[in-house]
PDB file of C-alpha atoms and ligand atoms in Angstrom:
ATOM      1  CA  MET A   1     -28.587 -11.712  24.117  1.00 55.00           C
ATOM      2  CA  THR A   2     -26.034 -13.926  24.485  1.00 77.00           C
ATOM      3  CA  SER A   3     -24.506 -13.827  28.073  1.00 91.00           C
ATOM      4  CA  ALA A   4     -20.988 -14.857  28.944  1.00 97.00           C
ATOM      5  CA  ARG A   5     -20.684 -18.151  29.984  1.00 97.00           C
ATOM      6  CA  HIS A   6     -16.826 -17.923  31.336  1.00 98.00           C
ATOM      7  CA  VAL A   7     -15.427 -14.530  31.752  1.00 98.00           C
ATOM      8  CA  ALA A   8     -11.435 -13.874  33.143  1.00 98.00           C
ATOM      9  CA  ILE A   9      -9.643 -11.047  34.051  1.00 98.00           C
ATOM     10  CA  ILE A  10      -6.273  -9.108  33.898  1.00 98.00           C
ATOM     11  CA  MET A  11      -6.244  -7.442  37.118  1.00 98.00           C
ATOM     12  CA  ASP A  12      -4.186  -4.401  36.190  1.00 98.00           C
ATOM     13  CA  GLY A  13      -3.387  -1.288  37.925  1.00 98.00           C
ATOM     14  CA  ASN A  14      -2.787  -1.349  41.969  1.00 98.00           C
ATOM     15  CA  GLY A  15       0.086  -0.676  41.377  1.00 97.00           C
ATOM     16  CA  ARG A  16      -1.053   3.115  39.905  1.00 98.00           C
ATOM     17  CA  TRP A  17      -4.099   3.743  42.114  1.00 98.00           C
ATOM     18  CA  ALA A  18      -1.828   3.265  45.119  1.00 98.00           C
ATOM     19  CA  LYS A  19       0.852   5.473  43.220  1.00 98.00           C
ATOM     20  CA  ARG A  20      -1.760   8.318  42.826  1.00 98.00           C
ATOM     21  CA  ARG A  21      -2.735   8.288  46.672  1.00 98.00           C
ATOM     22  CA  LEU A  22       1.134   8.090  48.331  1.00 98.00           C
ATOM     23  CA  LEU A  23       0.487   4.726  49.076  1.00 98.00           C
ATOM     24  CA  PRO A  24       2.954   1.742  49.173  1.00 97.00           C
ATOM     25  CA  ARG A  25       2.359  -0.521  46.072  1.00 97.00           C
ATOM     26  CA  SER A  26       1.583  -3.363  48.769  1.00 97.00           C
ATOM     27  CA  VAL A  27      -1.414  -1.430  49.643  1.00 98.00           C
ATOM     28  CA  GLY A  28      -3.311  -1.185  45.665  1.00 98.00           C
ATOM     29  CA  HIS A  29      -1.875  -4.895  45.557  1.00 98.00           C
ATOM     30  CA  LYS A  30      -3.683  -5.451  49.290  1.00 98.00           C
ATOM     31  CA  ARG A  31      -6.951  -3.051  47.817  1.00 98.00           C
ATOM     32  CA  GLY A  32      -6.924  -5.949  44.458  1.00 98.00           C
ATOM     33  CA  VAL A  33      -7.576  -8.942  47.043  1.00 98.00           C
ATOM     34  CA  GLU A  34     -10.952  -7.024  48.095  1.00 98.00           C
ATOM     35  CA  ALA A  35     -11.647  -5.690  44.659  1.00 98.00           C
ATOM     36  CA  VAL A  36     -11.824  -9.786  44.223  1.00 98.00           C
ATOM     37  CA  ARG A  37     -13.970 -10.084  47.129  1.00 98.00           C
ATOM     38  CA  GLY A  38     -16.361  -8.385  46.199  1.00 97.00           C
ATOM     39  CA  LEU A  39     -16.868  -9.367  42.913  1.00 97.00           C
ATOM     40  CA  LEU A  40     -16.484 -12.851  43.848  1.00 97.00           C
ATOM     41  CA  ARG A  41     -19.692 -12.006  46.736  1.00 95.00           C
ATOM     42  CA  SER A  42     -21.615 -10.820  43.650  1.00 95.00           C
ATOM     43  CA  LEU A  43     -20.856 -13.111  41.414  1.00 95.00           C
ATOM     44  CA  ASP A  44     -24.718 -15.101  41.811  1.00 92.00           C
ATOM     45  CA  ASP A  45     -26.022 -11.936  39.992  1.00 92.00           C
ATOM     46  CA  THR A  46     -23.761 -12.223  36.773  1.00 96.00           C
ATOM     47  CA  GLY A  47     -24.949 -15.156  35.404  1.00 95.00           C
ATOM     48  CA  ILE A  48     -21.220 -16.340  35.467  1.00 97.00           C
ATOM     49  CA  GLU A  49     -20.208 -19.662  35.487  1.00 97.00           C
ATOM     50  CA  VAL A  50     -16.634 -19.052  35.309  1.00 98.00           C
ATOM     51  CA  LEU A  51     -13.809 -16.629  37.491  1.00 98.00           C
ATOM     52  CA  THR A  52     -10.320 -16.768  34.925  1.00 98.00           C
ATOM     53  CA  LEU A  53      -8.129 -14.098  37.235  1.00 98.00           C
ATOM     54  CA  TYR A  54      -4.458 -13.212  36.351  1.00 98.00           C
ATOM     55  CA  ALA A  55      -3.210 -12.886  40.205  1.00 97.00           C
ATOM     56  CA  PHE A  56       0.406 -14.097  39.568  1.00 96.00           C
ATOM     57  CA  SER A  57       2.577 -13.473  35.954  1.00 95.00           C
ATOM     58  CA  SER A  58       4.836 -15.472  34.597  1.00 94.00           C
ATOM     59  CA  GLU A  59       6.936 -13.032  34.022  1.00 94.00           C
ATOM     60  CA  ASN A  60       5.232 -11.817  37.353  1.00 95.00           C
ATOM     61  CA  TRP A  61       9.369 -12.834  39.091  1.00 97.00           C
ATOM     62  CA  LYS A  62      11.160  -9.851  38.076  1.00 97.00           C
ATOM     63  CA  ARG A  63       9.006  -7.135  40.414  1.00 97.00           C
ATOM     64  CA  SER A  64      11.738  -6.598  43.841  1.00 96.00           C
ATOM     65  CA  GLU A  65      11.809  -9.725  46.218  1.00 97.00           C
ATOM     66  CA  ASP A  66       9.490  -7.543  48.228  1.00 96.00           C
ATOM     67  CA  GLU A  67       6.666  -7.178  45.873  1.00 97.00           C
ATOM     68  CA  VAL A  68       6.794 -10.767  45.353  1.00 97.00           C
ATOM     69  CA  SER A  69       6.190 -11.536  49.194  1.00 96.00           C
ATOM     70  CA  ASP A  70       3.736  -9.092  49.825  1.00 97.00           C
ATOM     71  CA  LEU A  71       2.053 -11.746  46.548  1.00 97.00           C
ATOM     72  CA  MET A  72       2.431 -14.136  48.138  1.00 97.00           C
ATOM     73  CA  GLY A  73       1.635 -13.857  51.480  1.00 97.00           C
ATOM     74  CA  LEU A  74      -1.745 -12.060  50.025  1.00 98.00           C
ATOM     75  CA  LEU A  75      -2.954 -15.248  48.758  1.00 98.00           C
ATOM     76  CA  ARG A  76      -1.998 -17.793  51.758  1.00 98.00           C
ATOM     77  CA  ILE A  77      -4.288 -14.406  53.633  1.00 98.00           C
ATOM     78  CA  PHE A  78      -7.345 -14.456  50.523  1.00 97.00           C
ATOM     79  CA  ILE A  79      -6.601 -18.648  50.683  1.00 98.00           C
ATOM     80  CA  ALA A  80      -6.591 -18.474  54.971  1.00 97.00           C
ATOM     81  CA  ARG A  81      -9.852 -15.811  54.824  1.00 97.00           C
ATOM     82  CA  ASP A  82     -12.062 -16.893  51.946  1.00 97.00           C
ATOM     83  CA  LEU A  83     -11.541 -20.408  51.347  1.00 98.00           C
ATOM     84  CA  ASP A  84     -14.170 -21.209  53.635  1.00 98.00           C
ATOM     85  CA  GLU A  85     -17.174 -18.555  51.717  1.00 97.00           C
ATOM     86  CA  ILE A  86     -15.834 -19.852  48.944  1.00 98.00           C
ATOM     87  CA  VAL A  87     -16.763 -23.056  49.356  1.00 98.00           C
ATOM     88  CA  GLU A  88     -19.768 -22.062  50.994  1.00 97.00           C
ATOM     89  CA  ARG A  89     -20.680 -21.073  48.337  1.00 96.00           C
ATOM     90  CA  GLY A  90     -20.084 -23.664  45.827  1.00 97.00           C
ATOM     91  CA  LEU A  91     -17.414 -22.324  44.233  1.00 98.00           C
ATOM     92  CA  LYS A  92     -14.438 -24.732  42.974  1.00 98.00           C
ATOM     93  CA  LEU A  93     -11.287 -23.410  42.645  1.00 98.00           C
ATOM     94  CA  LYS A  94      -8.885 -23.839  39.813  1.00 98.00           C
ATOM     95  CA  ILE A  95      -5.603 -23.276  40.117  1.00 98.00           C
ATOM     96  CA  ILE A  96      -3.698 -22.961  36.059  1.00 98.00           C
ATOM     97  CA  GLY A  97      -0.080 -21.808  36.102  1.00 98.00           C
ATOM     98  CA  ASP A  98       2.642 -23.621  37.320  1.00 97.00           C
ATOM     99  CA  PHE A  99       2.340 -22.865  41.412  1.00 97.00           C
ATOM    100  CA  SER A 100       4.365 -26.254  42.280  1.00 97.00           C
ATOM    101  CA  ILE A 101       7.547 -23.374  42.550  1.00 96.00           C
ATOM    102  CA  PHE A 102       5.943 -21.480  44.893  1.00 97.00           C
ATOM    103  CA  PRO A 103       6.895 -21.806  48.592  1.00 96.00           C
ATOM    104  CA  ALA A 104       6.652 -25.430  50.088  1.00 97.00           C
ATOM    105  CA  ASP A 105       3.253 -23.883  52.991  1.00 97.00           C
ATOM    106  CA  LEU A 106       1.340 -21.912  49.326  1.00 97.00           C
ATOM    107  CA  VAL A 107       1.788 -25.619  47.819  1.00 98.00           C
ATOM    108  CA  THR A 108       0.300 -27.367  50.608  1.00 98.00           C
ATOM    109  CA  MET A 109      -2.040 -24.219  51.133  1.00 98.00           C
ATOM    110  CA  ILE A 110      -2.772 -24.517  47.085  1.00 98.00           C
ATOM    111  CA  GLN A 111      -3.199 -27.693  46.946  1.00 98.00           C
ATOM    112  CA  ASP A 112      -5.335 -28.575  50.363  1.00 98.00           C
ATOM    113  CA  ALA A 113      -7.936 -25.688  48.997  1.00 98.00           C
ATOM    114  CA  GLN A 114      -8.436 -26.949  45.540  1.00 98.00           C
ATOM    115  CA  ALA A 115      -9.701 -29.845  47.323  1.00 98.00           C
ATOM    116  CA  ARG A 116     -11.700 -28.539  49.873  1.00 98.00           C
ATOM    117  CA  SER A 117     -13.561 -26.656  47.167  1.00 98.00           C
ATOM    118  CA  ALA A 118     -13.380 -30.263  44.703  1.00 98.00           C
ATOM    119  CA  SER A 119     -17.204 -30.822  44.850  1.00 97.00           C
ATOM    120  CA  GLY A 120     -17.969 -26.496  44.441  1.00 97.00           C
ATOM    121  CA  THR A 121     -21.211 -26.919  41.645  1.00 97.00           C
ATOM    122  CA  GLN A 122     -22.479 -22.802  41.421  1.00 96.00           C
ATOM    123  CA  GLY A 123     -18.969 -21.857  39.819  1.00 97.00           C
ATOM    124  CA  THR A 124     -16.186 -22.424  39.325  1.00 98.00           C
ATOM    125  CA  LEU A 125     -13.098 -19.497  40.393  1.00 98.00           C
ATOM    126  CA  VAL A 126      -9.752 -19.993  38.486  1.00 98.00           C
ATOM    127  CA  VAL A 127      -6.291 -18.335  39.538  1.00 98.00           C
ATOM    128  CA  ALA A 128      -3.885 -17.672  37.479  1.00 98.00           C
ATOM    129  CA  LEU A 129       0.042 -18.448  38.881  1.00 97.00           C
ATOM    130  CA  ASN A 130       3.405 -18.228  38.137  1.00 97.00           C
ATOM    131  CA  TYR A 131       1.027 -18.819  34.455  1.00 97.00           C
ATOM    132  CA  GLY A 132       1.760 -17.682  31.601  1.00 97.00           C
ATOM    133  CA  SER A 133       0.295 -18.594  27.666  1.00 98.00           C
ATOM    134  CA  GLN A 134       2.854 -19.393  25.411  1.00 98.00           C
ATOM    135  CA  GLN A 135       4.979 -22.282  28.296  1.00 97.00           C
ATOM    136  CA  GLU A 136       1.151 -23.862  28.392  1.00 98.00           C
ATOM    137  CA  ILE A 137       0.880 -23.326  24.666  1.00 98.00           C
ATOM    138  CA  ALA A 138       3.795 -24.861  24.163  1.00 98.00           C
ATOM    139  CA  LYS A 139       3.084 -27.700  26.796  1.00 98.00           C
ATOM    140  CA  ALA A 140       0.250 -28.775  25.288  1.00 98.00           C
ATOM    141  CA  ALA A 141       1.900 -28.892  22.048  1.00 98.00           C
ATOM    142  CA  ALA A 142       4.003 -30.744  23.088  1.00 98.00           C
ATOM    143  CA  ALA A 143       2.024 -33.967  24.787  1.00 98.00           C
ATOM    144  CA  ALA A 144      -0.043 -33.743  21.398  1.00 98.00           C
ATOM    145  CA  ALA A 145       3.027 -34.277  19.545  1.00 98.00           C
ATOM    146  CA  ALA A 146       4.201 -37.161  22.409  1.00 98.00           C
ATOM    147  CA  LYS A 147       0.674 -39.271  21.377  1.00 97.00           C
ATOM    148  CA  GLY A 148       1.545 -38.373  17.169  1.00 98.00           C
ATOM    149  CA  GLU A 149      -1.320 -36.062  16.419  1.00 98.00           C
ATOM    150  CA  VAL A 150      -0.050 -32.571  16.145  1.00 98.00           C
ATOM    151  CA  THR A 151      -3.470 -30.409  15.636  1.00 98.00           C
ATOM    152  CA  VAL A 152      -6.237 -27.705  16.736  1.00 98.00           C
ATOM    153  CA  GLU A 153      -8.481 -29.841  19.204  1.00 98.00           C
ATOM    154  CA  THR A 154      -4.789 -32.586  20.712  1.00 98.00           C
ATOM    155  CA  ILE A 155      -3.465 -29.082  21.520  1.00 98.00           C
ATOM    156  CA  ALA A 156      -6.473 -27.665  22.819  1.00 98.00           C
ATOM    157  CA  ALA A 157      -7.510 -30.693  24.506  1.00 98.00           C
ATOM    158  CA  GLY A 158      -4.648 -30.588  26.811  1.00 98.00           C
ATOM    159  CA  LEU A 159      -4.597 -26.828  27.505  1.00 98.00           C
ATOM    160  CA  GLU A 160      -5.098 -26.451  31.263  1.00 98.00           C
ATOM    161  CA  THR A 161      -8.317 -25.019  30.762  1.00 98.00           C
ATOM    162  CA  ALA A 162      -9.172 -27.464  28.520  1.00 98.00           C
ATOM    163  CA  ASP A 163     -11.956 -28.871  31.217  1.00 98.00           C
ATOM    164  CA  LEU A 164     -14.006 -24.669  31.000  1.00 98.00           C
ATOM    165  CA  PRO A 165     -16.809 -23.310  29.032  1.00 98.00           C
ATOM    166  CA  PRO A 166     -14.963 -21.447  25.778  1.00 98.00           C
ATOM    167  CA  LEU A 167     -13.676 -18.185  27.207  1.00 98.00           C
ATOM    168  CA  ASP A 168     -16.744 -15.541  25.688  1.00 98.00           C
ATOM    169  CA  LEU A 169     -15.031 -12.007  27.549  1.00 98.00           C
ATOM    170  CA  LEU A 170     -11.772 -11.063  28.076  1.00 98.00           C
ATOM    171  CA  ILE A 171     -11.194  -7.644  30.461  1.00 98.00           C
ATOM    172  CA  ARG A 172      -8.598  -5.848  31.148  1.00 98.00           C
ATOM    173  CA  THR A 173      -8.475  -2.531  33.710  1.00 98.00           C
ATOM    174  CA  SER A 174      -6.416   0.298  34.396  1.00 98.00           C
ATOM    175  CA  GLY A 175      -5.954   1.520  30.315  1.00 98.00           C
ATOM    176  CA  GLU A 176      -3.366  -0.821  29.467  1.00 98.00           C
ATOM    177  CA  VAL A 177      -4.231  -2.988  25.740  1.00 98.00           C
ATOM    178  CA  ARG A 178      -2.240  -5.965  25.520  1.00 98.00           C
ATOM    179  CA  LEU A 179      -3.106  -9.406  26.611  1.00 98.00           C
ATOM    180  CA  SER A 180       0.534  -9.707  28.453  1.00 97.00           C
ATOM    181  CA  ASN A 181       0.715 -13.953  28.484  1.00 97.00           C
ATOM    182  CA  PHE A 182      -3.251 -14.327  29.044  1.00 98.00           C
ATOM    183  CA  LEU A 183      -5.018 -16.961  27.370  1.00 98.00           C
ATOM    184  CA  LEU A 184      -3.597 -16.399  24.523  1.00 98.00           C
ATOM    185  CA  TRP A 185      -5.107 -19.402  22.451  1.00 98.00           C
ATOM    186  CA  GLN A 186      -8.767 -19.513  24.674  1.00 98.00           C
ATOM    187  CA  ALA A 187      -8.876 -15.564  23.410  1.00 98.00           C
ATOM    188  CA  SER A 188      -9.312 -16.604  20.056  1.00 97.00           C
ATOM    189  CA  TYR A 189     -12.865 -15.966  19.513  1.00 95.00           C
ATOM    190  CA  ALA A 190     -13.625 -14.073  23.024  1.00 97.00           C
ATOM    191  CA  GLU A 191     -14.915 -10.198  23.188  1.00 97.00           C
ATOM    192  CA  LEU A 192     -11.650  -7.995  24.264  1.00 98.00           C
ATOM    193  CA  TYR A 193     -13.243  -5.296  26.909  1.00 98.00           C
ATOM    194  CA  PHE A 194     -10.993  -2.777  27.851  1.00 98.00           C
ATOM    195  CA  THR A 195     -11.095  -0.205  30.134  1.00 98.00           C
ATOM    196  CA  ASP A 196      -9.338   2.997  32.519  1.00 98.00           C
ATOM    197  CA  VAL A 197     -11.390   2.020  35.706  1.00 98.00           C
ATOM    198  CA  LEU A 198      -7.709   0.622  37.863  1.00 98.00           C
ATOM    199  CA  TRP A 199      -8.334  -2.837  39.286  1.00 98.00           C
ATOM    200  CA  PRO A 200      -8.660  -1.442  43.085  1.00 98.00           C
ATOM    201  CA  ASP A 201     -11.619   0.526  41.718  1.00 98.00           C
ATOM    202  CA  PHE A 202     -13.252  -2.315  40.120  1.00 98.00           C
ATOM    203  CA  THR A 203     -16.769  -3.461  40.965  1.00 98.00           C
ATOM    204  CA  VAL A 204     -19.265  -5.234  39.899  1.00 98.00           C
ATOM    205  CA  ASP A 205     -21.427  -3.170  38.446  1.00 98.00           C
ATOM    206  CA  HIS A 206     -17.749  -2.692  35.739  1.00 98.00           C
ATOM    207  CA  LEU A 207     -18.795  -6.120  35.670  1.00 98.00           C
ATOM    208  CA  LYS A 208     -22.076  -5.739  34.233  1.00 97.00           C
ATOM    209  CA  GLN A 209     -21.397  -2.885  32.871  1.00 97.00           C
ATOM    210  CA  ALA A 210     -19.004  -5.324  30.523  1.00 98.00           C
ATOM    211  CA  LEU A 211     -21.155  -7.780  29.855  1.00 97.00           C
ATOM    212  CA  ALA A 212     -24.208  -5.101  29.122  1.00 96.00           C
ATOM    213  CA  GLU A 213     -21.324  -4.584  26.339  1.00 96.00           C
ATOM    214  CA  PHE A 214     -20.511  -8.440  25.182  1.00 97.00           C
ATOM    215  CA  SER A 215     -24.226  -9.647  25.522  1.00 94.00           C
ATOM    216  CA  GLY A 216     -24.530  -6.525  21.972  1.00 92.00           C
ATOM    217  CA  ARG A 217     -21.919  -7.643  20.480  1.00 86.00           C
ATOM    218  CA  GLU A 218     -22.056  -9.581  17.414  1.00 82.00           C
ATOM    219  CA  ARG A 219     -19.997 -12.673  17.635  1.00 79.00           C
ATOM    220  CA  ARG A 220     -19.449 -13.774  14.637  1.00 80.00           C
ATOM    221  CA  PHE A 221     -16.827 -16.611  15.167  1.00 83.00           C
ATOM    222  CA  GLY A 222     -15.417 -16.051  11.341  1.00 84.00           C
ATOM    223  CA  GLY A 223     -18.496 -16.514   9.465  1.00 84.00           C
ATOM    224  CA  ARG A 224     -20.738 -14.150   8.166  1.00 73.00           C
TER     225      ARG A 224
HETATM  226  C1  FPP B 301      -1.438  -6.084  38.407  1.00 89.96           C
HETATM  227  O1  FPP B 301      -0.242  -4.871  38.898  1.00 89.96           O
HETATM  228  C2  FPP B 301      -2.012  -6.942  39.838  1.00 89.96           C
HETATM  229  C3  FPP B 301      -0.905  -7.738  39.819  1.00 89.96           C
HETATM  230  C4  FPP B 301       0.395  -7.958  38.862  1.00 89.96           C
HETATM  231  C5  FPP B 301      -1.406  -8.908  41.153  1.00 89.96           C
HETATM  232  C6  FPP B 301      -2.262  -9.315  40.498  1.00 89.96           C
HETATM  233  C7  FPP B 301      -2.578  -9.662  42.433  1.00 89.96           C
HETATM  234  C8  FPP B 301      -4.208  -8.989  43.417  1.00 89.96           C
HETATM  235  C9  FPP B 301      -4.705  -8.620  42.833  1.00 89.96           C
HETATM  236  C10 FPP B 301      -4.107  -9.662  44.512  1.00 89.96           C
HETATM  237  C11 FPP B 301      -3.771 -11.470  43.768  1.00 89.96           C
HETATM  238  C12 FPP B 301      -5.629 -11.966  43.874  1.00 89.96           C
HETATM  239  C13 FPP B 301      -6.118 -12.505  44.522  1.00 89.96           C
HETATM  240  C14 FPP B 301      -7.282 -13.545  43.411  1.00 89.96           C
HETATM  241  C15 FPP B 301      -6.037 -13.132  46.032  1.00 89.96           C
HETATM  242  P1  FPP B 301       0.092  -3.557  39.061  1.00 89.96           P
HETATM  243  O2  FPP B 301       0.990  -4.334  40.415  1.00 89.96           O
HETATM  244  O3  FPP B 301       1.449  -4.097  37.566  1.00 89.96           O
HETATM  245  O4  FPP B 301      -0.248  -2.918  38.707  1.00 89.96           O
HETATM  246  P2  FPP B 301       0.842  -0.944  37.630  1.00 89.96           P
HETATM  247  O5  FPP B 301       0.749  -1.582  36.498  1.00 89.96           O
HETATM  248  O6  FPP B 301      -0.375  -0.034  37.953  1.00 89.96           O
HETATM  249  O7  FPP B 301       1.731  -1.301  38.582  1.00 89.96           O
END
């Protein structure tokens, strides 16, 4: 039985969760953050070393100004409220994606949060912000080319996840069955798991269900 060291989640369905309750989308996102909080508190029980969450994609800028600003606000609140607990739990916070174009106060908050949690040894919480996998791969390939050696290894070494264990399991909630420009390279040999559960309803029990299915799958990595 294999256990998953590195799990990534496309947290989808906040909007639909809210719509079903005739609530504004912002409430769905707020409940989405609560689902993140719930998972972090139970992460110890899962054996996961690295949890990577897709919080804001490079395509999310296409959403309304209000929704983008709601999401930024939730990130601020998340860092302000939850960082102490993240540090106490010994988790290291790592951001992937180019968050340098976020509002200046948020950039500073994120940098401080990464610095404050840098010595965490109990696990890593990776949050993807303004992240796009094609952009990440293009940048890594350009860096490899600049050094005169473009190989699978040199490209992989230039990815933002180069210091993390390989991705084992990629989960997407809400019934959508696509990767949406998330960890395309890293997902090459990952197991994929799709569930109809909307993100605000996703609990550690759902995560454990995904992990149980993962441990029952036979991973061949291209061999037989
Ligand atoms: C997808 O739901 C969700 C997002 C685009 C944002 C995810 C962000 C959070 C859960 C909050 C921030 C996270 C952290 C780590 C603090 P959707 O709006 O696309 O839902 P829909 O497809 O039902 O409309």
